[in-house]
Coordinates of C-alpha atoms and ligand atoms in Angstrom, one line a residue:
Chain A
X1 CA 0.0 0.0 0.0
X2 CA 1.2 3.5 -0.8
X3 CA 2.4 5.2 2.4
X4 CA 3.0 8.7 3.8
X5 CA 6.2 9.3 5.7
X6 CA 4.7 8.7 9.1
X7 CA 2.9 5.5 7.9
X8 CA 6.2 4.2 6.5
X9 CA 8.2 4.9 9.6
X10 CA 5.6 3.6 12.1
X11 CA 5.0 0.4 10.1
X12 CA 8.7 -0.4 10.1
X13 CA 9.1 0.4 13.8
X14 CA 6.0 -1.8 14.6
X15 CA 7.3 -4.7 12.4
X16 CA 4.2 -4.5 10.2
X17 CA 3.9 -4.5 6.4
X18 CA 1.5 -1.6 6.4
X19 CA -0.5 0.6 8.8
X20 CA -3.7 2.7 8.5
X21 CA -4.5 6.0 10.1
X22 CA -6.3 5.5 13.3
X23 CA -4.6 2.1 14.0
X24 CA -2.8 1.7 17.3
X25 CA 0.7 0.3 16.9
X26 CA 3.4 -0.7 19.3
X27 CA 6.8 0.4 18.2
X28 CA 10.4 0.0 19.1
X29 CA 11.9 3.3 20.0
X30 CA 15.3 4.1 18.5
X31 CA 16.3 6.9 20.8
X32 CA 14.8 7.9 24.1
X33 CA 15.9 11.2 25.4
X34 CA 15.7 12.4 29.0
X35 CA 16.0 16.1 30.0
X36 CA 16.8 17.8 33.3
X37 CA 13.3 18.8 34.3
X38 CA 12.1 15.2 34.0
X39 CA 14.2 14.3 37.0
X40 CA 11.7 16.4 39.1
X41 CA 8.6 14.4 38.4
X42 CA 8.9 10.7 38.3
X43 CA 10.5 7.6 39.4
X44 CA 13.7 7.6 37.3
X45 CA 15.8 6.8 40.4
X46 CA 13.8 3.6 40.9
X47 CA 14.4 2.2 37.4
X48 CA 16.1 -1.2 38.0
X49 CA 17.6 -1.6 34.5
X50 CA 17.5 0.6 31.4
X51 CA 16.3 -1.6 28.5
X52 CA 19.2 -0.5 26.2
X53 CA 21.6 2.2 27.4
X54 CA 22.8 2.7 23.8
X55 CA 19.4 3.9 22.8
X56 CA 19.2 6.6 25.5
X57 CA 20.6 10.1 25.7
X58 CA 20.4 12.5 28.7
X59 CA 20.6 16.2 28.0
X60 CA 20.5 19.0 30.5
X61 CA 18.9 22.0 29.0
X62 CA 15.8 23.6 30.6
X63 CA 17.4 25.1 33.7
X64 CA 21.2 25.0 33.4
X65 CA 23.5 26.1 35.0
X66 CA 21.0 25.5 37.8
X67 CA 19.1 28.7 38.8
X68 CA 17.6 27.1 42.0
X69 CA 18.7 24.4 44.5
X70 CA 15.8 22.3 43.2
X71 CA 17.2 22.5 39.7
X72 CA 20.6 21.7 40.9
X73 CA 19.1 18.6 42.5
X74 CA 17.8 17.5 39.1
X75 CA 21.4 17.7 37.7
X76 CA 22.7 15.6 40.5
X77 CA 20.0 13.0 39.9
X78 CA 20.8 13.0 36.2
X79 CA 24.5 12.3 36.9
X80 CA 23.6 9.5 39.3
X81 CA 21.2 8.0 36.7
X82 CA 23.7 7.9 33.8
X83 CA 26.4 6.5 36.1
X84 CA 24.1 3.7 37.4
X85 CA 22.9 2.7 34.0
X86 CA 26.1 3.2 32.0
X87 CA 24.7 5.8 29.6
X88 CA 27.4 7.3 27.5
X89 CA 25.3 9.9 25.7
X90 CA 25.2 12.4 28.5
X91 CA 25.3 16.1 27.7
X92 CA 26.1 17.7 31.1
X93 CA 26.7 21.4 31.7
X94 CA 29.6 22.3 29.4
X95 CA 28.4 20.0 26.6
X96 CA 24.8 21.1 26.9
X97 CA 22.3 22.9 24.8
X98 CA 18.6 22.7 24.1
X99 CA 17.8 19.1 23.7
X100 CA 16.4 19.1 20.1
X101 CA 19.5 21.0 18.9
X102 CA 21.9 18.8 20.8
X103 CA 20.5 15.5 19.6
X104 CA 20.4 16.7 16.0
X105 CA 24.0 18.0 16.0
X106 CA 25.2 14.8 17.8
X107 CA 23.7 12.7 15.0
X108 CA 21.2 11.0 17.2
X109 CA 18.2 11.8 15.0
X110 CA 18.3 9.8 11.8
X111 CA 15.9 9.2 8.9
X112 CA 13.4 6.5 9.4
X113 CA 13.9 6.3 13.2
X114 CA 11.5 6.7 16.1
X115 CA 12.7 9.3 18.6
X116 CA 11.0 10.3 21.8
X117 CA 11.6 12.8 24.6
X118 CA 9.4 14.4 27.2
X119 CA 9.7 17.8 25.6
X120 CA 6.8 18.6 23.3
X121 CA 9.1 20.1 20.6
X122 CA 10.8 16.8 20.0
X123 CA 8.9 16.9 16.6
X124 CA 11.9 19.1 15.6
X125 CA 13.5 15.8 14.6
X126 CA 11.0 15.5 11.8
X127 CA 13.2 17.9 9.8
X128 CA 15.6 14.9 9.5
X129 CA 12.9 12.5 8.4
X130 CA 12.4 11.0 11.8
X131 CA 9.2 10.1 13.6
X132 CA 10.1 12.2 16.6
X133 CA 7.6 13.5 19.1
X134 CA 7.1 14.5 22.7
X135 CA 5.4 12.2 25.2
X136 CA 4.9 12.6 28.9
X137 CA 7.4 11.8 31.6
X138 CA 5.7 8.5 32.5
X139 CA 5.9 7.2 29.0
X140 CA 9.6 8.1 28.8
X141 CA 10.0 6.1 32.0
X142 CA 8.2 3.2 30.3
X143 CA 10.4 3.4 27.3
X144 CA 13.5 3.4 29.4
X145 CA 12.3 0.2 31.0
X146 CA 10.9 -1.6 27.9
X147 CA 12.3 0.2 24.8
X148 CA 8.8 0.4 23.4
X149 CA 5.7 2.6 23.2
X150 CA 2.4 2.9 21.3
X151 CA 1.2 5.3 18.7
X152 CA -2.0 6.0 17.1
X153 CA -1.2 6.4 13.4
X154 CA -2.3 9.9 12.5
X155 CA -3.8 10.9 9.2
X156 CA -1.4 13.1 7.3
X157 CA -1.8 16.7 6.0
X158 CA 0.6 17.3 3.1
X159 CA 2.0 20.7 2.2
X160 CA 3.2 20.8 -1.4
X161 CA 5.7 23.6 -1.6
X162 CA 6.1 25.4 -4.9
X163 CA 8.1 28.4 -6.0
X164 CA 11.3 29.5 -4.3
X165 CA 11.8 30.7 -0.7
X166 CA 12.9 34.4 -0.8
X167 CA 16.1 35.0 1.0
X168 CA 14.6 37.3 3.7
X169 CA 11.9 34.7 4.6
X170 CA 12.5 32.4 7.5
X171 CA 11.0 29.0 8.4
X172 CA 9.1 31.0 11.1
X173 CA 7.4 33.0 8.4
X174 CA 6.4 29.9 6.5
X175 CA 5.1 28.3 9.6
X176 CA 3.1 31.3 10.7
X177 CA 1.6 31.6 7.2
X178 CA 0.3 28.1 7.7
X179 CA -0.9 28.4 11.3
X180 CA -2.5 31.7 10.5
X181 CA -4.3 30.4 7.4
X182 CA -5.2 26.9 8.3
X183 CA -5.4 26.9 12.1
X184 CA -4.7 23.7 14.1
X185 CA -3.7 20.2 13.0
X186 CA -4.7 18.4 16.1
X187 CA -4.1 14.6 15.9
X188 CA -2.6 14.9 12.5
X189 CA 0.9 14.5 11.0
X190 CA 2.2 17.3 8.8
X191 CA 4.3 16.4 5.8
X192 CA 6.2 18.8 3.6
X193 CA 7.5 18.2 0.1
X194 CA 7.2 19.4 -3.4
X195 CA 9.5 21.2 -5.8
X196 CA 10.0 24.2 -3.6
X197 CA 11.5 22.2 -0.7
X198 CA 15.0 22.3 -2.2
X199 CA 15.0 26.1 -1.5
X200 CA 14.3 25.6 2.2
X201 CA 17.6 25.2 4.1
X202 CA 17.8 22.7 7.0
X203 CA 17.7 25.5 9.6
X204 CA 14.3 26.6 8.3
X205 CA 13.0 23.0 8.1
X206 CA 14.0 22.6 11.7
X207 CA 12.1 25.7 12.7
X208 CA 9.0 24.5 10.9
X209 CA 9.2 21.0 12.3
X210 CA 9.7 22.3 15.8
X211 CA 6.7 24.6 15.6
X212 CA 4.4 21.8 14.5
X213 CA 3.6 21.2 18.2
X214 CA 2.0 24.7 18.3
X215 CA -0.8 23.6 16.1
X216 CA -1.2 20.3 17.8
X217 CA 0.4 18.1 15.2
X218 CA 1.6 14.8 16.4
X219 CA 4.5 14.7 14.0
X220 CA 6.0 17.1 11.4
X221 CA 7.9 15.4 8.7
X222 CA 10.2 16.2 5.9
X223 CA 11.5 13.7 3.3
X224 CA 15.2 12.8 3.1
X225 CA 16.7 14.8 0.3
X226 CA 20.1 16.1 -0.7
X227 CA 20.1 18.7 2.0
X228 CA 19.2 16.1 4.6
X229 CA 22.1 13.9 3.4
X230 CA 24.5 16.8 3.5
X231 CA 23.5 17.6 7.1
X232 CA 23.9 14.0 8.2
X233 CA 27.2 13.6 6.4
X234 CA 28.4 16.3 8.7
X235 CA 26.9 15.2 12.1
X236 CA 26.8 11.4 11.6
X237 CA 29.4 10.5 9.0
X238 CA 29.4 6.9 7.9
X239 CA 26.1 6.1 9.7
X240 CA 23.6 3.9 8.0
X241 CA 20.0 5.0 7.9
X242 CA 16.7 4.1 6.2
X243 CA 15.3 6.9 4.1
X244 CA 11.5 7.1 4.6
X245 CA 10.1 9.0 1.7
X246 CA 6.4 9.1 0.9
X247 CA 4.9 7.2 -2.1
X248 CA 3.6 9.5 -4.8
X249 CA 0.1 8.0 -4.5
X250 CA -0.1 8.0 -0.7
X251 CA -3.4 9.0 0.7
X252 CA -3.6 12.3 2.5
X253 CA -6.3 13.8 4.8
X254 CA -5.7 17.1 3.0
X255 CA -3.3 18.3 0.4
X256 CA -2.4 22.0 0.5
X257 CA -0.2 23.9 -1.9
X258 CA 2.0 26.7 -0.6
X259 CA 3.8 29.1 -3.0
X260 CA 7.0 30.0 -1.1
X261 CA 7.5 32.9 -3.4
X262 CA 4.4 34.5 -1.9
X263 CA 5.4 34.1 1.7
X264 CA 6.1 37.3 3.5
X265 CA 7.4 38.1 7.0
X266 CA 4.7 37.2 9.6
X267 CA 4.0 38.0 13.2
X268 CA 1.8 36.0 15.6
X269 CA -0.2 38.0 17.9
X270 CA -0.2 37.2 21.7
X271 CA -1.9 34.1 22.9
X272 CA -1.6 31.4 20.2
X273 CA -0.3 31.0 16.7
X274 CA -3.6 29.2 15.6
X275 CA -5.5 31.5 13.3
X276 CA -3.7 34.4 14.9
X277 CA -0.9 35.5 12.7
X278 CA -0.7 38.5 10.4
X279 CA 1.8 39.8 7.8
X280 CA 4.3 42.2 9.4
X281 CA 3.3 44.8 6.8
X282 CA -0.2 44.8 8.2
X283 CA 0.7 45.1 11.9
X284 CA -0.1 48.3 13.8
X285 CA 2.9 50.0 15.3
X286 CA 3.7 47.9 18.4
X287 CA 6.1 49.1 21.0
X288 CA 8.3 46.5 22.7
X289 CA 10.3 46.1 25.9
X290 CA 12.1 42.9 25.1
X291 CA 13.3 41.1 22.0
X292 CA 14.3 37.5 22.3
X293 CA 16.2 35.3 19.8
X294 CA 16.6 31.8 20.9
X295 CA 15.0 28.4 21.6
X296 CA 15.0 25.1 19.8
X297 CA 13.1 26.8 17.0
X298 CA 15.3 29.8 16.3
X299 CA 18.5 29.7 18.3
X300 CA 20.5 28.0 15.5
X301 CA 23.7 29.3 14.0
X302 CA 21.8 30.6 10.9
X303 CA 19.4 32.5 13.2
X304 CA 22.3 34.2 15.1
X305 CA 24.0 35.0 11.8
X306 CA 20.9 36.8 10.6
X307 CA 20.6 38.7 13.9
X308 CA 24.2 39.8 13.8
X309 CA 23.8 41.0 10.2
X310 CA 20.7 43.0 11.1
X311 CA 22.2 44.7 14.1
X312 CA 25.8 45.1 12.8
X313 CA 27.0 48.7 13.4
X314 CA 23.7 49.7 15.1
X315 CA 22.4 50.0 18.6
X316 CA 19.5 48.5 20.4
X317 CA 16.8 51.1 21.0
X318 CA 16.8 52.8 24.4
X319 CA 14.6 51.0 26.8
X320 CA 14.7 47.8 24.9
X321 CA 16.4 44.6 25.9
X322 CA 17.7 42.3 23.2
X323 CA 18.4 38.8 24.6
X324 CA 20.1 36.2 22.4
X325 CA 20.4 32.6 23.5
X326 CA 22.4 30.2 21.3
X327 CA 20.7 26.8 21.0
X328 CA 23.7 24.8 22.2
X329 CA 27.3 25.2 23.3
X330 CA 28.3 24.1 19.8
X331 CA 26.3 26.9 18.3
X332 CA 27.6 29.4 20.8
X333 CA 31.2 28.5 20.1
X334 CA 30.8 28.8 16.4
X335 CA 29.0 32.1 16.8
X336 CA 32.0 33.3 18.8
X337 CA 34.4 32.1 16.2
X338 CA 32.5 33.8 13.4
X339 CA 32.2 37.1 15.3
X340 CA 28.4 37.1 15.6
X341 CA 28.7 37.3 19.4
X342 CA 30.9 40.4 19.4
X343 CA 28.6 42.1 16.8
X344 CA 25.6 41.4 18.9
X345 CA 27.2 42.5 22.1
X346 CA 28.5 45.7 20.5
X347 CA 24.9 46.5 19.5
X348 CA 23.8 46.2 23.1
X349 CA 22.5 42.6 23.0
X350 CA 22.8 40.3 26.0
X351 CA 24.1 36.9 24.7
X352 CA 23.3 34.3 27.3
X353 CA 24.3 30.8 28.1
X354 CA 22.6 28.1 26.0
X355 CA 19.5 27.0 27.7
X356 CA 15.7 27.1 27.4
X357 CA 15.7 30.0 29.8
X358 CA 13.4 32.8 28.7
X359 CA 11.5 30.6 26.2
X360 CA 9.5 29.1 29.0
X361 CA 9.6 32.0 31.4
X362 CA 11.9 30.2 33.9
X363 CA 15.1 32.2 34.0
X364 CA 17.3 34.7 32.2
X365 CA 14.8 37.1 30.6
X366 CA 11.3 36.8 32.1
X367 CA 8.8 39.5 31.6
X368 CA 7.2 42.0 34.0
X369 CA 3.4 42.8 34.1
X370 CA 2.5 45.1 31.2
X371 CA 5.7 44.4 29.2
X372 CA 5.7 43.5 25.5
X373 CA 8.1 41.1 24.0
X374 CA 8.7 40.0 20.4
X375 CA 10.2 36.5 20.4
X376 CA 11.6 34.1 17.9
X377 CA 10.9 31.2 20.3
X378 CA 8.3 28.6 20.1
X379 CA 5.3 29.7 22.2
X380 CA 3.3 32.9 22.7
X381 CA 0.9 31.6 25.3
X382 CA -0.3 34.1 27.9
X383 CA 2.1 33.9 30.8
X384 CA 4.6 31.8 28.8
X385 CA 7.6 34.1 29.3
X386 CA 6.8 35.4 32.7
X387 CA 3.9 37.6 33.9
X388 CA 0.5 36.6 32.7
X389 CA 0.0 40.4 32.2
X390 CA 2.8 40.5 29.6
X391 CA 2.2 40.3 25.8
X392 CA 4.3 38.0 23.7
X393 CA 4.4 38.4 19.9
X394 CA 6.3 35.9 17.7
X395 CA 8.3 36.5 14.6
X396 CA 11.5 35.5 12.8
X397 CA 15.0 36.3 14.1
X398 CA 15.4 39.0 11.4
X399 CA 12.2 40.7 12.5
X400 CA 13.1 40.4 16.2
X401 CA 16.5 41.8 15.7
X402 CA 15.2 44.7 13.7
X403 CA 12.5 45.3 16.3
X404 CA 15.2 45.6 19.0
X405 CA 16.7 48.5 17.0
X406 CA 13.5 50.3 16.2
X407 CA 11.8 49.8 19.6
X408 CA 8.6 48.5 17.8
X409 CA 7.9 45.4 15.8
X410 CA 9.6 46.0 12.5
X411 CA 11.5 44.3 9.7
X412 CA 15.1 44.9 8.6
X413 CA 14.0 47.2 5.8
X414 CA 12.4 49.5 8.4
X415 CA 15.6 49.9 10.4
X416 CA 16.8 52.7 8.1
X417 CA 13.9 54.7 9.4
X418 CA 15.7 55.2 12.8
X419 CA 19.1 56.7 13.1
X420 CA 21.8 54.2 12.8
Chain B
X1 CA -17.0 5.4 44.2
X2 CA -14.1 3.0 44.5
X3 CA -13.2 2.4 40.8
X4 CA -11.1 5.1 39.2
X5 CA -13.3 4.6 36.2
X6 CA -16.4 5.9 38.0
X7 CA -16.6 9.6 38.7
X8 CA -19.2 11.8 40.3
X9 CA -18.8 15.5 40.9
X10 CA -19.5 19.0 39.8
X11 CA -18.5 20.2 36.4
X12 CA -16.1 23.1 35.8
X13 CA -16.4 24.2 32.2
X14 CA -13.5 25.6 30.3
X15 CA -13.2 26.8 26.7
X16 CA -11.2 25.8 23.6
X17 CA -7.4 25.5 23.3
X18 CA -6.8 25.6 27.1
X19 CA -3.0 25.3 27.1
X20 CA -0.6 23.6 29.4
X21 CA 1.2 26.8 30.4
X22 CA -2.1 28.1 31.8
X23 CA -2.6 24.8 33.7
X24 CA 1.0 24.6 34.9
X25 CA 2.7 28.0 34.8
X26 CA 6.4 28.0 34.2
X27 CA 7.4 29.4 37.6
X28 CA 5.3 26.7 39.3
X29 CA 7.7 24.1 37.9
X30 CA 10.0 25.4 40.6
X31 CA 7.6 24.3 43.3
X32 CA 6.7 20.9 44.8
X33 CA 3.5 19.4 43.2
X34 CA 1.2 20.3 46.1
X35 CA 2.1 24.0 45.8
X36 CA 2.2 23.9 42.0
X37 CA -1.3 22.6 42.0
X38 CA -2.4 25.8 43.7
X39 CA -1.4 27.8 40.6
X40 CA -3.5 26.0 38.0
X41 CA -5.1 28.5 35.7
X42 CA -3.5 31.5 37.4
X43 CA -3.7 33.4 34.2
X44 CA -7.3 32.8 33.3
X45 CA -9.1 31.6 36.5
X46 CA -7.0 32.8 39.4
X47 CA -8.1 31.2 42.7
X48 CA -9.7 28.2 41.0
X49 CA -7.8 25.4 42.8
X50 CA -9.3 26.7 46.1
X51 CA -12.8 26.1 44.8
X52 CA -12.2 22.5 43.7
X53 CA -13.8 19.7 45.8
X54 CA -12.6 16.1 45.5
X55 CA -14.5 14.3 42.8
X56 CA -15.0 17.4 40.6
X57 CA -14.9 17.0 36.9
X58 CA -13.2 19.3 34.4
X59 CA -15.0 19.8 31.1
X60 CA -13.3 21.6 28.1
X61 CA -13.7 22.4 24.4
X62 CA -11.5 21.6 21.4
X63 CA -7.7 21.0 21.5
X64 CA -7.7 20.7 25.3
X65 CA -4.1 20.6 26.6
X66 CA -2.3 22.2 23.7
X67 CA 1.3 22.7 24.6
X68 CA 4.0 21.0 26.6
X69 CA 4.4 17.7 28.3
X70 CA 4.5 19.2 31.8
X71 CA 2.6 16.9 34.1
X72 CA -0.7 18.9 34.3
X73 CA -2.6 15.7 34.9
X74 CA -0.7 15.1 38.1
X75 CA -1.8 18.5 39.3
X76 CA -5.5 17.7 38.5
X77 CA -5.1 14.4 40.3
X78 CA -3.6 16.2 43.2
X79 CA -6.6 18.6 43.5
X80 CA -8.9 15.6 43.5
X81 CA -10.3 16.0 40.0
X82 CA -11.9 12.6 39.1
X83 CA -12.4 12.8 35.4
X84 CA -11.7 15.0 32.3
X85 CA -14.3 15.5 29.6
X86 CA -13.3 17.3 26.5
X87 CA -14.6 17.8 23.0
X88 CA -11.1 17.1 21.7
X89 CA -7.6 16.7 23.2
X90 CA -4.1 17.4 22.3
X91 CA -2.7 13.9 22.1
X92 CA 0.3 14.5 24.3
X93 CA -1.9 15.9 27.1
X94 CA -4.4 13.1 26.6
X95 CA -1.9 10.4 27.0
X96 CA -0.4 12.1 30.0
X97 CA -3.8 12.1 31.7
X98 CA -4.5 8.5 31.1
X99 CA -1.0 7.5 32.2
X100 CA -1.5 9.3 35.5
X101 CA -4.6 7.2 36.0
X102 CA -7.0 10.1 35.2
X103 CA -9.9 9.0 33.0
X104 CA -10.1 11.5 30.1
X105 CA -13.2 11.1 27.9
X106 CA -13.9 12.6 24.5
X107 CA -17.4 13.9 24.2
X108 CA -17.7 16.0 20.9
X109 CA -20.7 18.0 22.2
X110 CA -19.6 18.3 25.8
X111 CA -20.5 21.9 26.2
X112 CA -24.0 21.4 24.8
X113 CA -24.7 18.7 27.3
X114 CA -23.0 20.2 30.4
X115 CA -23.1 23.6 32.1
X116 CA -20.8 24.7 34.8
X117 CA -21.9 23.4 38.2
X118 CA -23.9 20.5 36.8
X119 CA -23.5 17.4 38.9
X120 CA -22.2 14.5 36.6
X121 CA -22.1 10.8 37.2
X122 CA -19.7 9.1 34.7
X123 CA -18.9 5.5 34.0
X124 CA -15.8 5.7 31.8
X125 CA -15.6 2.0 31.0
X126 CA -19.3 1.7 30.0
X127 CA -19.5 5.0 28.2
X128 CA -22.3 6.5 30.3
X129 CA -22.6 10.1 31.3
X130 CA -25.5 11.2 33.5
X131 CA -26.1 14.8 34.1
X132 CA -28.0 14.7 37.4
X133 CA -28.7 18.4 37.4
X134 CA -30.5 18.3 34.1
X135 CA -31.8 14.8 34.6
X136 CA -30.3 13.6 31.2
X137 CA -28.4 10.5 30.3
X138 CA -26.0 10.2 27.4
X139 CA -24.1 7.3 25.8
X140 CA -20.6 8.5 25.1
X141 CA -17.6 6.8 23.6
X142 CA -16.1 4.5 26.3
X143 CA -12.4 4.4 26.8
X144 CA -10.7 1.7 24.7
X145 CA -10.1 -1.6 26.6
X146 CA -6.4 -1.1 26.9
X147 CA -6.9 2.3 28.5
X148 CA -9.6 1.0 30.9
X149 CA -7.1 -1.6 32.0
X150 CA -4.4 1.0 32.5
X151 CA -6.6 3.2 34.6
X152 CA -8.2 0.4 36.6
X153 CA -4.6 -0.6 37.5
X154 CA -3.9 2.9 38.8
X155 CA -1.9 4.2 35.9
X156 CA 1.4 3.5 34.3
X157 CA 3.6 3.8 37.4
X158 CA 1.7 1.0 39.1
X159 CA 1.9 -1.1 36.0
X160 CA 5.7 -0.6 35.8
X161 CA 6.0 -1.5 39.4
X162 CA 3.9 -4.6 39.1
X163 CA 6.0 -5.7 36.1
X164 CA 9.1 -5.4 38.2
X165 CA 10.7 -2.6 36.2
X166 CA 10.7 -0.1 39.2
X167 CA 11.8 -0.4 42.8
X168 CA 8.7 0.3 44.9
X169 CA 8.7 3.7 46.4
X170 CA 5.9 4.7 48.6
X171 CA 7.0 8.4 48.9
X172 CA 5.5 9.2 45.5
X173 CA 2.6 7.9 43.5
X174 CA 2.1 8.2 39.8
X175 CA -1.6 7.6 39.7
X176 CA -4.6 8.4 41.8
X177 CA -4.3 5.4 44.0
Ligands
SF4_1 S1 13.6 26.1 24.0 FE1 11.6 26.4 24.7 S2 10.3 25.2 23.4 FE2 12.4 24.5 23.1 S3 12.7 22.8 24.4 FE3 13.3 24.6 25.5 S4 11.5 25.3 26.7 FE4 10.8 23.8 25.1

């Protein structure tokens, strides 16, 4: 039977010839990933034996270096856990970064594999043709014990990309175009493909795949093409994997065509991205207090590069804080080597340690009541980044960087309006 | 009311797209579960946890639980919520609830059948919802057999313990046992 990407991967992982949407299947999990905050909630310390330590990674990301004694305790528990079970893939403070970035750059996310982590944005791995998703802490616990979990095979919505992505358009703009136009995709898988895909770099694919969680998609999947192979040759040289591309006659719940050439910079209004995004060109002048570039969605090297280019030789507007959080130590180091960090700091940005930090309103950049933030991170829920009385707008790194210079939500082409 | 699959209590009715950050604010992740539970819905219904009585039932609209994997279900269990009823769930949130031993039923027209404050009597295994306040009775989709078994057994933690995967630890519970 012809298969979509998710059907192909789940059938393989379940040891079945074919699967149907709605079917419940039990799958072997190729990589189970545990993060620092999970050490708060469950019974990890009571695990007698990890099913297969080679299929486990532990990444400290949400609250590192520890901002509270409680968080410090999670780190201590993580260290004890990896020692007890002989887990080699441990990314402790110093080798850390946001989990989805770290597992991708360490070559732990491969085409055709099933990857799971408690963080809801694990769907980021779909950019690398992996059935990656977030599941709750108890299920991760079960996977550690048994190596298996169950999935309900979701129906697939396919986005057929046509045209060519304009250089100034980010994956964030593509995603917000979709979420603004089509709303949620609850209980569905998203699949991207089509002739336009070749013009979408891996960094933008990763942004789009990450954000799939925001519209309730179970998985967000890209095929394995030349760009995927190039990325994997870099992070996982010599590793075998099983490409899982869709059949041309696969059955889709919906097929939507998106002309990349027509995508313009977008902004999500506070609260949700679902049916709540507008073109930047149509946004009323919106004053900001904070601009944030970071997170698993947009804290990549390419994002920092764009930000540095926008702010080079200019200054952050008075009264505005620009906070930039590289997605991993590796991204941070490369951004230092390439001079992006000095460019950003010269402009008045605060470049922080690599962590989830401000993205989930936990540390290093939370908002006060009444403040307005424009963020390139994943979520604009009320209260997400601090006070429930703060407003969080979402946009691409280029838009966020430009907004930091102007003091209101703006694109790079509007920066010239203010004195350099 | 001994079976976790039977619930009787007052309904609290919420809207569409109630998200996890509203249920479990980021700063509350710094707190022990008992305290974190007191901050559920700080943004949209401040003070709500104080009004909850054991057995109460949370009713919601579409895409209930959009957001993160934070253990919101554990907070509901902690407050004594006996059952969730929603028109549609976010799958991550839904699975979390079931794994914490909290029955979470899908009722596509929930907010037509139920008003805030109605007293409900629910049999999650049989798929029966009685609205005592209105005097109506509705057949709803029962939980699938494997989920019934999971909840009857007190959730995933109990199952893992019973199977010998976890050392027993009475200091914490994963389900509503
Ligand atoms: S950066 Fe934000 S969205 Fe990404 S994993 Fe961390 S908290 Fe979650």
